[in-house]
Short mmCIF file of N, CA and C and ligand atoms in Angstrom, two decimals:
data_model
loop_
_atom_site.label_atom_id
_atom_site.label_comp_id
_atom_site.label_asym_id
_atom_site.label_seq_id
_atom_site.Cartn_x
_atom_site.Cartn_y
_atom_site.Cartn_z
N MET A 29 61.86 102.03 98.85
CA MET A 29 63.24 102.57 98.76
C MET A 29 63.84 102.72 100.16
N LYS A 30 63.05 103.37 101.02
CA LYS A 30 63.53 103.58 102.40
C LYS A 30 63.83 102.22 103.07
N ILE A 31 62.91 101.29 102.83
CA ILE A 31 63.08 99.97 103.46
C ILE A 31 64.37 99.31 102.98
N LYS A 32 64.59 99.46 101.64
CA LYS A 32 65.81 98.86 101.06
C LYS A 32 67.06 99.43 101.74
N VAL A 33 67.06 100.79 101.91
CA VAL A 33 68.23 101.43 102.52
C VAL A 33 68.43 100.90 103.94
N ILE A 34 67.33 100.83 104.68
CA ILE A 34 67.43 100.35 106.07
C ILE A 34 67.92 98.90 106.10
N ALA A 35 67.37 98.10 105.17
CA ALA A 35 67.78 96.70 105.13
C ALA A 35 69.27 96.62 104.81
N GLY A 36 69.72 97.47 103.88
CA GLY A 36 71.13 97.50 103.50
C GLY A 36 71.99 97.88 104.69
N LEU A 37 71.54 98.90 105.42
CA LEU A 37 72.29 99.36 106.60
C LEU A 37 72.40 98.27 107.65
N SER A 38 71.27 97.62 107.93
CA SER A 38 71.32 96.62 109.01
C SER A 38 72.18 95.44 108.57
N CYS A 39 72.19 95.20 107.26
CA CYS A 39 73.03 94.12 106.75
C CYS A 39 74.51 94.47 106.99
N LEU A 40 74.88 95.72 106.69
CA LEU A 40 76.25 96.19 106.93
C LEU A 40 76.61 96.09 108.40
N MET A 41 75.65 96.51 109.26
CA MET A 41 75.91 96.46 110.71
C MET A 41 76.12 95.02 111.15
N ALA A 42 75.30 94.12 110.60
CA ALA A 42 75.42 92.71 110.98
C ALA A 42 76.81 92.21 110.58
N LEU A 43 77.26 92.62 109.39
CA LEU A 43 78.59 92.19 108.92
C LEU A 43 79.68 92.67 109.86
N SER A 44 79.58 93.98 110.28
CA SER A 44 80.66 94.49 111.12
C SER A 44 80.61 93.85 112.51
N VAL A 45 79.41 93.56 113.00
CA VAL A 45 79.30 92.88 114.30
C VAL A 45 79.96 91.50 114.19
N GLN A 46 79.67 90.83 113.04
CA GLN A 46 80.24 89.51 112.82
C GLN A 46 81.78 89.58 112.85
N ALA A 47 82.34 90.62 112.15
CA ALA A 47 83.79 90.74 112.09
C ALA A 47 84.36 90.99 113.48
N GLU A 48 83.68 91.85 114.28
CA GLU A 48 84.18 92.12 115.63
C GLU A 48 84.15 90.87 116.49
N GLU A 49 83.09 90.09 116.33
CA GLU A 49 82.99 88.88 117.13
C GLU A 49 84.06 87.86 116.74
N PHE A 50 84.40 87.86 115.45
CA PHE A 50 85.37 86.88 114.96
C PHE A 50 86.72 87.07 115.67
N SER A 51 87.26 88.29 115.64
CA SER A 51 88.54 88.53 116.29
C SER A 51 88.74 90.01 116.52
N PRO A 52 89.21 90.39 117.72
CA PRO A 52 89.51 91.81 117.96
C PRO A 52 90.71 92.28 117.13
N PHE A 53 91.42 91.35 116.49
CA PHE A 53 92.62 91.72 115.74
C PHE A 53 92.43 91.67 114.23
N VAL A 54 91.16 91.60 113.80
CA VAL A 54 90.87 91.57 112.37
C VAL A 54 89.73 92.54 112.09
N ASP A 55 89.94 93.51 111.16
CA ASP A 55 88.84 94.42 110.85
C ASP A 55 87.95 93.79 109.78
N LYS A 56 86.90 94.53 109.38
CA LYS A 56 85.94 93.86 108.52
C LYS A 56 86.46 93.62 107.10
N LYS A 57 87.55 94.29 106.77
CA LYS A 57 88.16 94.01 105.45
C LYS A 57 89.17 92.85 105.52
N GLY A 58 89.40 92.36 106.73
CA GLY A 58 90.35 91.25 106.85
C GLY A 58 91.77 91.71 107.15
N GLU A 59 91.94 93.02 107.46
CA GLU A 59 93.27 93.50 107.83
C GLU A 59 93.59 93.05 109.26
N ILE A 60 94.76 92.48 109.42
CA ILE A 60 95.17 91.94 110.73
C ILE A 60 96.01 92.98 111.47
N SER A 61 95.73 93.15 112.78
CA SER A 61 96.56 94.07 113.56
C SER A 61 97.34 93.30 114.62
N LEU A 62 98.42 93.91 115.09
CA LEU A 62 99.28 93.27 116.08
C LEU A 62 98.68 93.45 117.47
N PRO A 63 98.41 92.37 118.20
CA PRO A 63 97.88 92.53 119.56
C PRO A 63 98.86 93.32 120.44
N ASP A 64 98.30 94.17 121.31
CA ASP A 64 99.12 94.96 122.25
C ASP A 64 99.57 94.11 123.42
N ASP A 65 100.77 94.31 123.89
CA ASP A 65 101.24 93.77 125.17
C ASP A 65 100.95 92.28 125.36
N PHE A 66 101.07 91.50 124.25
CA PHE A 66 100.71 90.08 124.31
C PHE A 66 101.60 89.29 125.27
N ARG A 67 102.84 89.77 125.49
CA ARG A 67 103.73 89.03 126.40
C ARG A 67 103.16 88.99 127.81
N ASN A 68 102.36 90.02 128.13
CA ASN A 68 101.80 90.12 129.47
C ASN A 68 100.38 89.55 129.55
N THR A 69 99.67 89.52 128.43
CA THR A 69 98.26 89.15 128.49
C THR A 69 97.96 87.75 127.92
N MET A 70 98.89 87.17 127.15
CA MET A 70 98.62 85.85 126.55
C MET A 70 99.48 84.78 127.22
N SER A 71 99.12 83.51 126.97
CA SER A 71 99.94 82.41 127.47
C SER A 71 101.16 82.20 126.58
N HIS A 72 102.27 81.86 127.19
CA HIS A 72 103.49 81.55 126.45
C HIS A 72 103.42 80.09 126.02
N LEU A 73 103.38 79.83 124.71
CA LEU A 73 103.28 78.44 124.23
C LEU A 73 104.62 77.73 124.25
N GLY A 74 105.69 78.50 123.97
CA GLY A 74 107.02 77.91 123.92
C GLY A 74 107.95 78.85 123.19
N SER A 75 109.24 78.50 123.14
CA SER A 75 110.23 79.35 122.47
C SER A 75 111.16 78.50 121.62
N TRP A 76 111.68 79.10 120.58
CA TRP A 76 112.69 78.48 119.72
C TRP A 76 113.94 79.34 119.85
N TYR A 77 115.08 78.66 119.71
CA TYR A 77 116.32 79.43 119.66
C TYR A 77 116.99 79.13 118.32
N VAL A 78 117.17 80.15 117.50
CA VAL A 78 117.79 79.98 116.18
C VAL A 78 119.21 80.52 116.28
N PRO A 79 120.23 79.64 116.14
CA PRO A 79 121.60 80.06 116.43
C PRO A 79 122.21 81.03 115.42
N GLN A 80 121.82 80.92 114.13
CA GLN A 80 122.44 81.83 113.14
C GLN A 80 121.51 82.14 111.99
N GLY A 81 121.92 83.12 111.16
CA GLY A 81 121.11 83.50 109.99
C GLY A 81 120.21 84.69 110.30
N ASP A 82 119.41 85.06 109.29
CA ASP A 82 118.53 86.23 109.41
C ASP A 82 117.56 86.13 110.59
N ALA A 83 117.12 84.89 110.86
CA ALA A 83 116.10 84.70 111.90
C ALA A 83 116.72 84.41 113.26
N SER A 84 118.05 84.64 113.41
CA SER A 84 118.72 84.24 114.65
C SER A 84 118.14 84.96 115.87
N GLY A 85 118.23 84.26 116.99
CA GLY A 85 117.74 84.82 118.25
C GLY A 85 116.62 83.95 118.80
N PHE A 86 115.84 84.52 119.70
CA PHE A 86 114.73 83.78 120.31
C PHE A 86 113.44 84.05 119.57
N HIS A 87 112.66 82.98 119.35
CA HIS A 87 111.32 83.08 118.77
C HIS A 87 110.35 82.68 119.89
N ASP A 88 109.67 83.65 120.45
CA ASP A 88 108.75 83.38 121.57
C ASP A 88 107.32 83.39 121.03
N VAL A 89 106.55 82.36 121.38
CA VAL A 89 105.22 82.17 120.78
C VAL A 89 104.13 82.23 121.85
N TYR A 90 103.05 82.93 121.53
CA TYR A 90 101.96 83.21 122.50
C TYR A 90 100.60 82.97 121.88
N MET A 91 99.62 82.61 122.74
CA MET A 91 98.22 82.48 122.33
C MET A 91 97.36 82.74 123.57
N PRO A 92 96.18 83.34 123.42
CA PRO A 92 95.35 83.61 124.61
C PRO A 92 95.03 82.33 125.40
N ALA A 93 94.98 82.44 126.73
CA ALA A 93 94.80 81.27 127.60
C ALA A 93 93.50 80.52 127.31
N ASP A 94 92.40 81.23 126.99
CA ASP A 94 91.15 80.51 126.75
C ASP A 94 91.24 79.67 125.48
N GLN A 95 92.04 80.13 124.50
CA GLN A 95 92.20 79.36 123.27
C GLN A 95 93.11 78.15 123.50
N VAL A 96 94.08 78.30 124.42
CA VAL A 96 94.91 77.15 124.80
C VAL A 96 94.01 76.08 125.42
N ALA A 97 93.09 76.51 126.29
CA ALA A 97 92.18 75.55 126.94
C ALA A 97 91.34 74.83 125.89
N GLN A 98 90.86 75.57 124.88
CA GLN A 98 90.05 74.94 123.82
C GLN A 98 90.89 73.96 123.01
N TYR A 99 92.15 74.30 122.74
CA TYR A 99 93.02 73.38 121.99
C TYR A 99 93.26 72.10 122.80
N ARG A 100 93.46 72.25 124.10
CA ARG A 100 93.72 71.06 124.92
C ARG A 100 92.51 70.11 124.90
N GLU A 101 91.30 70.69 124.81
CA GLU A 101 90.07 69.88 124.78
C GLU A 101 89.93 69.15 123.45
N SER A 102 90.14 69.90 122.35
CA SER A 102 89.74 69.39 121.03
C SER A 102 90.91 68.96 120.14
N GLY A 103 92.12 69.41 120.47
CA GLY A 103 93.26 69.14 119.60
C GLY A 103 93.24 69.96 118.32
N GLN A 104 92.35 70.97 118.27
CA GLN A 104 92.24 71.84 117.09
C GLN A 104 92.37 73.29 117.54
N PHE A 105 92.89 74.14 116.64
CA PHE A 105 92.89 75.56 116.93
C PHE A 105 91.49 76.10 116.70
N PRO A 106 90.88 76.74 117.72
CA PRO A 106 89.50 77.21 117.55
C PRO A 106 89.42 78.37 116.56
N ASP A 107 88.25 78.55 115.95
CA ASP A 107 88.04 79.67 115.04
C ASP A 107 88.40 80.97 115.79
N GLY A 108 89.19 81.83 115.16
CA GLY A 108 89.59 83.10 115.80
C GLY A 108 90.87 82.98 116.62
N ALA A 109 91.42 81.77 116.73
CA ALA A 109 92.66 81.62 117.53
C ALA A 109 93.74 82.55 116.96
N VAL A 110 94.46 83.22 117.86
CA VAL A 110 95.53 84.11 117.41
C VAL A 110 96.86 83.63 118.00
N ILE A 111 97.81 83.36 117.11
CA ILE A 111 99.14 82.93 117.54
C ILE A 111 100.13 84.02 117.15
N VAL A 112 100.89 84.48 118.14
CA VAL A 112 101.87 85.55 117.90
C VAL A 112 103.26 84.97 118.10
N LYS A 113 104.15 85.21 117.13
CA LYS A 113 105.54 84.80 117.30
C LYS A 113 106.44 86.04 117.19
N GLU A 114 107.16 86.30 118.27
CA GLU A 114 108.03 87.48 118.32
C GLU A 114 109.50 87.04 118.23
N LEU A 115 110.23 87.65 117.33
CA LEU A 115 111.67 87.38 117.20
C LEU A 115 112.44 88.45 117.97
N ARG A 116 113.36 87.97 118.83
CA ARG A 116 114.18 88.89 119.62
C ARG A 116 115.66 88.58 119.45
N HIS A 117 116.45 89.62 119.50
CA HIS A 117 117.90 89.43 119.51
C HIS A 117 118.27 88.68 120.79
N SER A 118 119.43 88.01 120.75
CA SER A 118 119.88 87.31 121.95
C SER A 118 121.27 87.79 122.35
N ALA A 119 121.60 87.53 123.59
CA ALA A 119 122.94 87.81 124.10
C ALA A 119 123.34 86.61 124.95
N SER A 120 124.64 86.38 125.08
CA SER A 120 125.04 85.26 125.93
C SER A 120 126.24 85.63 126.78
N GLY A 121 126.41 84.89 127.83
CA GLY A 121 127.51 85.18 128.74
C GLY A 121 127.60 84.10 129.81
N ALA A 122 128.54 84.32 130.72
CA ALA A 122 128.70 83.36 131.81
C ALA A 122 127.76 83.77 132.96
N TYR A 123 127.03 82.79 133.45
CA TYR A 123 126.13 83.02 134.59
C TYR A 123 126.44 81.99 135.66
N THR A 124 125.78 82.10 136.77
CA THR A 124 126.02 81.12 137.83
C THR A 124 125.49 79.74 137.44
N THR A 125 124.67 79.67 136.35
CA THR A 125 124.21 78.37 135.85
C THR A 125 125.23 77.74 134.90
N GLY A 126 126.15 78.50 134.36
CA GLY A 126 127.12 77.92 133.44
C GLY A 126 127.67 78.95 132.47
N ALA A 127 128.51 78.46 131.53
CA ALA A 127 129.10 79.35 130.52
C ALA A 127 128.23 79.36 129.27
N GLY A 128 128.32 80.46 128.48
CA GLY A 128 127.60 80.53 127.21
C GLY A 128 126.09 80.43 127.36
N VAL A 129 125.57 81.06 128.39
CA VAL A 129 124.11 81.04 128.63
C VAL A 129 123.46 82.15 127.79
N SER A 130 122.44 81.78 126.99
CA SER A 130 121.79 82.76 126.12
C SER A 130 120.48 83.25 126.69
N HIS A 131 120.19 84.52 126.45
CA HIS A 131 118.87 85.06 126.83
C HIS A 131 118.40 86.04 125.78
N ALA A 132 117.08 86.25 125.73
CA ALA A 132 116.51 87.23 124.80
C ALA A 132 116.76 88.62 125.35
N THR A 133 116.98 89.59 124.46
CA THR A 133 117.18 90.97 124.91
C THR A 133 115.88 91.76 124.68
N GLU A 134 115.94 93.05 124.99
CA GLU A 134 114.74 93.89 124.80
C GLU A 134 114.51 94.22 123.33
N MET A 135 115.48 93.91 122.48
CA MET A 135 115.35 94.32 121.06
C MET A 135 114.57 93.33 120.21
N VAL A 136 113.42 93.80 119.72
CA VAL A 136 112.58 92.95 118.87
C VAL A 136 113.09 93.06 117.44
N LYS A 137 113.09 91.92 116.71
CA LYS A 137 113.47 91.93 115.28
C LYS A 137 112.23 92.11 114.41
N GLN A 138 111.25 91.26 114.60
CA GLN A 138 109.97 91.40 113.93
C GLN A 138 108.97 90.45 114.57
N THR A 139 107.70 90.59 114.21
CA THR A 139 106.66 89.80 114.87
C THR A 139 105.72 89.22 113.82
N PHE A 140 105.41 87.93 113.97
CA PHE A 140 104.51 87.23 113.05
C PHE A 140 103.19 86.92 113.77
N VAL A 141 102.09 86.96 113.01
CA VAL A 141 100.78 86.62 113.58
C VAL A 141 100.05 85.68 112.64
N MET A 142 99.42 84.63 113.21
CA MET A 142 98.50 83.78 112.45
C MET A 142 97.15 83.81 113.16
N ILE A 143 96.07 83.97 112.38
CA ILE A 143 94.72 83.98 112.96
C ILE A 143 93.88 82.92 112.28
N LYS A 144 93.32 82.02 113.09
CA LYS A 144 92.55 80.89 112.54
C LYS A 144 91.21 81.35 111.99
N ASP A 145 90.96 81.03 110.74
CA ASP A 145 89.67 81.34 110.10
C ASP A 145 89.14 80.04 109.49
N SER A 146 88.37 79.30 110.30
CA SER A 146 87.93 78.00 109.79
C SER A 146 86.76 78.13 108.82
N GLN A 147 86.26 79.38 108.64
CA GLN A 147 85.11 79.54 107.73
C GLN A 147 85.47 80.18 106.40
N GLY A 148 86.71 80.42 106.15
CA GLY A 148 87.11 81.03 104.86
C GLY A 148 86.47 82.38 104.62
N ARG A 149 86.41 83.22 105.66
CA ARG A 149 85.74 84.52 105.55
C ARG A 149 86.41 85.46 104.55
N PHE A 150 87.74 85.42 104.48
CA PHE A 150 88.46 86.44 103.71
C PHE A 150 89.24 85.80 102.56
N SER A 151 88.64 84.86 101.90
CA SER A 151 89.40 84.08 100.92
C SER A 151 89.88 84.91 99.73
N ASP A 152 89.33 86.12 99.55
CA ASP A 152 89.76 86.94 98.40
C ASP A 152 91.08 87.65 98.65
N SER A 153 91.44 87.77 99.94
CA SER A 153 92.61 88.59 100.25
C SER A 153 93.89 87.77 100.14
N GLY A 154 94.99 88.42 99.78
CA GLY A 154 96.27 87.75 99.60
C GLY A 154 96.88 87.19 100.87
N ASN A 155 96.38 87.59 102.05
CA ASN A 155 96.97 87.09 103.28
C ASN A 155 96.06 86.15 104.06
N TRP A 156 95.05 85.60 103.39
CA TRP A 156 94.19 84.60 104.01
C TRP A 156 94.16 83.36 103.15
N GLY A 157 94.34 82.21 103.79
CA GLY A 157 94.25 80.96 103.06
C GLY A 157 94.79 79.82 103.90
N GLU A 158 94.49 78.59 103.52
CA GLU A 158 94.83 77.36 104.24
C GLU A 158 94.25 77.40 105.65
N GLY A 159 93.16 78.13 105.83
CA GLY A 159 92.49 78.17 107.13
C GLY A 159 93.06 79.21 108.09
N TRP A 160 93.96 80.08 107.60
CA TRP A 160 94.59 81.07 108.48
C TRP A 160 94.70 82.44 107.80
N GLY A 161 94.78 83.48 108.64
CA GLY A 161 95.23 84.80 108.19
C GLY A 161 96.69 84.89 108.58
N TRP A 162 97.51 85.50 107.73
CA TRP A 162 98.97 85.52 107.92
C TRP A 162 99.45 86.96 107.94
N ALA A 163 100.26 87.34 108.95
CA ALA A 163 100.73 88.73 109.01
C ALA A 163 102.14 88.83 109.58
N LEU A 164 102.84 89.85 109.10
CA LEU A 164 104.20 90.14 109.57
C LEU A 164 104.28 91.63 109.93
N PHE A 165 104.78 91.92 111.13
CA PHE A 165 104.91 93.31 111.56
C PHE A 165 106.37 93.64 111.80
N LYS A 166 106.87 94.60 111.03
CA LYS A 166 108.24 95.09 111.24
C LYS A 166 108.20 96.01 112.46
N VAL A 167 109.36 96.20 113.08
CA VAL A 167 109.41 96.99 114.31
C VAL A 167 108.86 98.40 114.07
N GLY A 168 107.94 98.82 114.94
CA GLY A 168 107.39 100.17 114.88
C GLY A 168 106.33 100.37 113.82
N GLN A 169 105.98 99.30 113.08
CA GLN A 169 104.95 99.45 112.04
C GLN A 169 103.67 98.72 112.41
N LYS A 170 102.55 99.36 112.08
CA LYS A 170 101.27 98.78 112.47
C LYS A 170 100.60 98.04 111.32
N LYS A 171 101.17 98.17 110.12
CA LYS A 171 100.54 97.56 108.96
C LYS A 171 101.22 96.24 108.61
N ASN A 172 100.40 95.27 108.22
CA ASN A 172 100.91 93.97 107.83
C ASN A 172 101.86 94.12 106.63
N ALA A 173 103.11 93.69 106.81
CA ALA A 173 104.11 93.85 105.75
C ALA A 173 104.09 92.68 104.77
N SER A 174 103.30 91.64 105.07
CA SER A 174 103.21 90.52 104.14
C SER A 174 102.30 90.91 102.98
N MET A 175 102.73 90.64 101.77
CA MET A 175 101.93 90.97 100.59
C MET A 175 101.03 89.79 100.23
N ASN A 176 101.60 88.60 100.32
CA ASN A 176 100.86 87.41 99.91
C ASN A 176 101.40 86.21 100.68
N TYR A 177 100.54 85.58 101.46
CA TYR A 177 101.02 84.49 102.32
C TYR A 177 101.62 83.35 101.51
N LYS A 178 101.16 83.21 100.26
CA LYS A 178 101.65 82.07 99.47
C LYS A 178 103.14 82.23 99.16
N THR A 179 103.57 83.47 98.93
CA THR A 179 104.99 83.67 98.64
C THR A 179 105.77 84.00 99.91
N ASP A 180 105.12 84.66 100.89
CA ASP A 180 105.85 85.14 102.07
C ASP A 180 105.89 84.15 103.23
N CYS A 181 104.97 83.21 103.29
CA CYS A 181 104.86 82.35 104.48
C CYS A 181 104.71 80.86 104.17
N LEU A 182 103.84 80.53 103.26
CA LEU A 182 103.37 79.15 103.14
C LEU A 182 104.48 78.12 102.94
N GLY A 183 105.42 78.41 102.03
CA GLY A 183 106.46 77.43 101.71
C GLY A 183 107.15 76.91 102.95
N CYS A 184 107.45 77.78 103.89
CA CYS A 184 108.16 77.40 105.12
C CYS A 184 107.25 76.69 106.12
N HIS A 185 105.94 76.79 105.95
CA HIS A 185 105.03 76.15 106.91
C HIS A 185 104.47 74.82 106.40
N ILE A 186 104.78 74.47 105.15
CA ILE A 186 104.32 73.19 104.59
C ILE A 186 104.76 71.98 105.45
N PRO A 187 106.02 71.98 105.98
CA PRO A 187 106.42 70.82 106.79
C PRO A 187 105.52 70.60 108.01
N ALA A 188 104.79 71.64 108.44
CA ALA A 188 103.91 71.51 109.62
C ALA A 188 102.44 71.31 109.21
N LYS A 189 102.22 70.97 107.93
CA LYS A 189 100.84 70.88 107.42
C LYS A 189 99.96 69.92 108.24
N GLN A 190 100.56 68.81 108.66
CA GLN A 190 99.73 67.82 109.40
C GLN A 190 99.29 68.33 110.77
N HIS A 191 99.87 69.44 111.23
CA HIS A 191 99.41 70.06 112.48
C HIS A 191 98.81 71.43 112.19
N ASP A 192 98.05 71.50 111.10
CA ASP A 192 97.38 72.76 110.71
C ASP A 192 98.39 73.89 110.50
N TYR A 193 99.54 73.55 109.93
CA TYR A 193 100.59 74.52 109.54
C TYR A 193 101.31 75.15 110.74
N VAL A 194 101.09 74.60 111.94
CA VAL A 194 101.71 75.14 113.15
C VAL A 194 102.73 74.11 113.68
N TYR A 195 103.91 74.57 114.07
CA TYR A 195 104.98 73.69 114.55
C TYR A 195 104.71 73.32 116.02
N THR A 196 103.67 72.52 116.21
CA THR A 196 103.16 72.26 117.56
C THR A 196 104.18 71.56 118.48
N GLU A 197 105.19 70.90 117.89
CA GLU A 197 106.16 70.20 118.75
C GLU A 197 106.95 71.17 119.64
N GLY A 198 106.92 72.48 119.29
CA GLY A 198 107.65 73.46 120.09
C GLY A 198 106.79 74.12 121.16
N TYR A 199 105.55 73.62 121.36
CA TYR A 199 104.62 74.32 122.25
C TYR A 199 104.09 73.42 123.36
N PRO A 200 104.93 73.15 124.37
CA PRO A 200 104.49 72.26 125.46
C PRO A 200 103.22 72.74 126.16
N THR A 201 103.01 74.04 126.17
CA THR A 201 101.80 74.57 126.84
C THR A 201 100.51 74.00 126.22
N LEU A 202 100.55 73.69 124.92
CA LEU A 202 99.34 73.18 124.25
C LEU A 202 98.99 71.78 124.75
N HIS A 203 100.00 71.07 125.25
CA HIS A 203 99.78 69.66 125.58
C HIS A 203 99.79 69.38 127.08
N ALA A 204 100.33 70.33 127.86
CA ALA A 204 100.43 70.07 129.30
C ALA A 204 99.05 69.87 129.89
N LYS A 205 98.93 68.98 130.86
CA LYS A 205 97.64 68.74 131.52
C LYS A 205 97.78 69.14 132.97
C1 HEC B 308 112.10 80.86 106.42
C2 HEC B 308 110.92 80.04 106.72
C3 HEC B 308 109.69 80.75 107.26
C4 HEC B 308 109.00 81.79 106.71
C5 HEC B 308 109.31 82.58 105.45
C6 HEC B 308 107.84 82.02 107.59
N1 HEC B 308 107.85 81.13 108.63
FE1 HEC B 308 106.60 81.15 110.22
N2 HEC B 308 107.72 79.73 111.13
C7 HEC B 308 108.75 79.02 110.53
C8 HEC B 308 109.25 78.02 111.45
C9 HEC B 308 110.34 76.97 111.12
C10 HEC B 308 108.52 78.17 112.64
C11 HEC B 308 108.75 77.43 113.95
C12 HEC B 308 110.23 77.37 114.33
C13 HEC B 308 110.96 78.69 114.39
O1 HEC B 308 110.37 79.74 114.70
O2 HEC B 308 112.16 78.69 114.12
C14 HEC B 308 107.55 79.23 112.40
C15 HEC B 308 106.59 79.64 113.31
C16 HEC B 308 105.63 80.60 113.07
C17 HEC B 308 104.61 81.00 114.00
C18 HEC B 308 104.36 80.39 115.36
C19 HEC B 308 103.31 79.27 115.18
C20 HEC B 308 103.81 78.11 114.35
O3 HEC B 308 103.37 77.99 113.18
O4 HEC B 308 104.63 77.32 114.85
C21 HEC B 308 103.87 81.97 113.41
C22 HEC B 308 102.68 82.71 114.00
C23 HEC B 308 104.41 82.16 112.08
N3 HEC B 308 105.51 81.32 111.91
C24 HEC B 308 103.88 83.01 111.14
C25 HEC B 308 104.45 83.23 109.89
C26 HEC B 308 103.90 84.18 108.92
C27 HEC B 308 102.63 84.97 109.11
C28 HEC B 308 104.76 84.19 107.86
C29 HEC B 308 104.70 85.04 106.62
C30 HEC B 308 104.52 86.48 106.78
C31 HEC B 308 105.82 83.24 108.17
N4 HEC B 308 105.57 82.66 109.38
C32 HEC B 308 106.91 83.00 107.34
C33 HEC B 308 109.28 79.26 109.28
C34 HEC B 308 108.95 80.32 108.47
#
């Protein structure tokens, strides 16, 4: 009996160690958290500018530098890769570079996160599938607001399926040598 309990405990410990090693932004239940201060600690992959609609403004995309290096080597997102996309309001005005120059402001609209899971670790959860974990963070909230990636995310990412659901054409950092 005692041995069984100890075996059970060490099994649990092994599981949690495995989850920690997988990603600092995923707990053992598969809940995704928003990385802190990613604008300062991760590499900037590229930005999109959306002129109108709900998603208008700048979409700035980041991934840790070591994972960028792995992508440049293999052309694949490594297991545990974390891609953060932050939407910001924009403002425009006349600058010494020209008229109607747009820039991102300090106001965040919302933040999206994708985490690569090439082993299907969390396939039971509504926010894991197609090789990724999917998360949306509203301003000031720490909990993933996405209920189900199939209804909240996937439809819009199908056009990028041939690049592992990522719009890689917008990320010169992934390809620069
Ligand atoms: C309305 C369509 C739409 C929806 C819904 C959507 N995305 Fe996206 N997503 C895009 C497009 C298009 C891009 C790249 C261009 C852009 O940002 O305008 C993108 C880019 C991203 C990126 C940057 C990496 C990449 O794939 O290029 C992440 C991360 C991301 N989305 C996560 C999510 C998550 C997580 C959800 C669901 C909670 C989601 N998206 C829902 C359309 C969408």
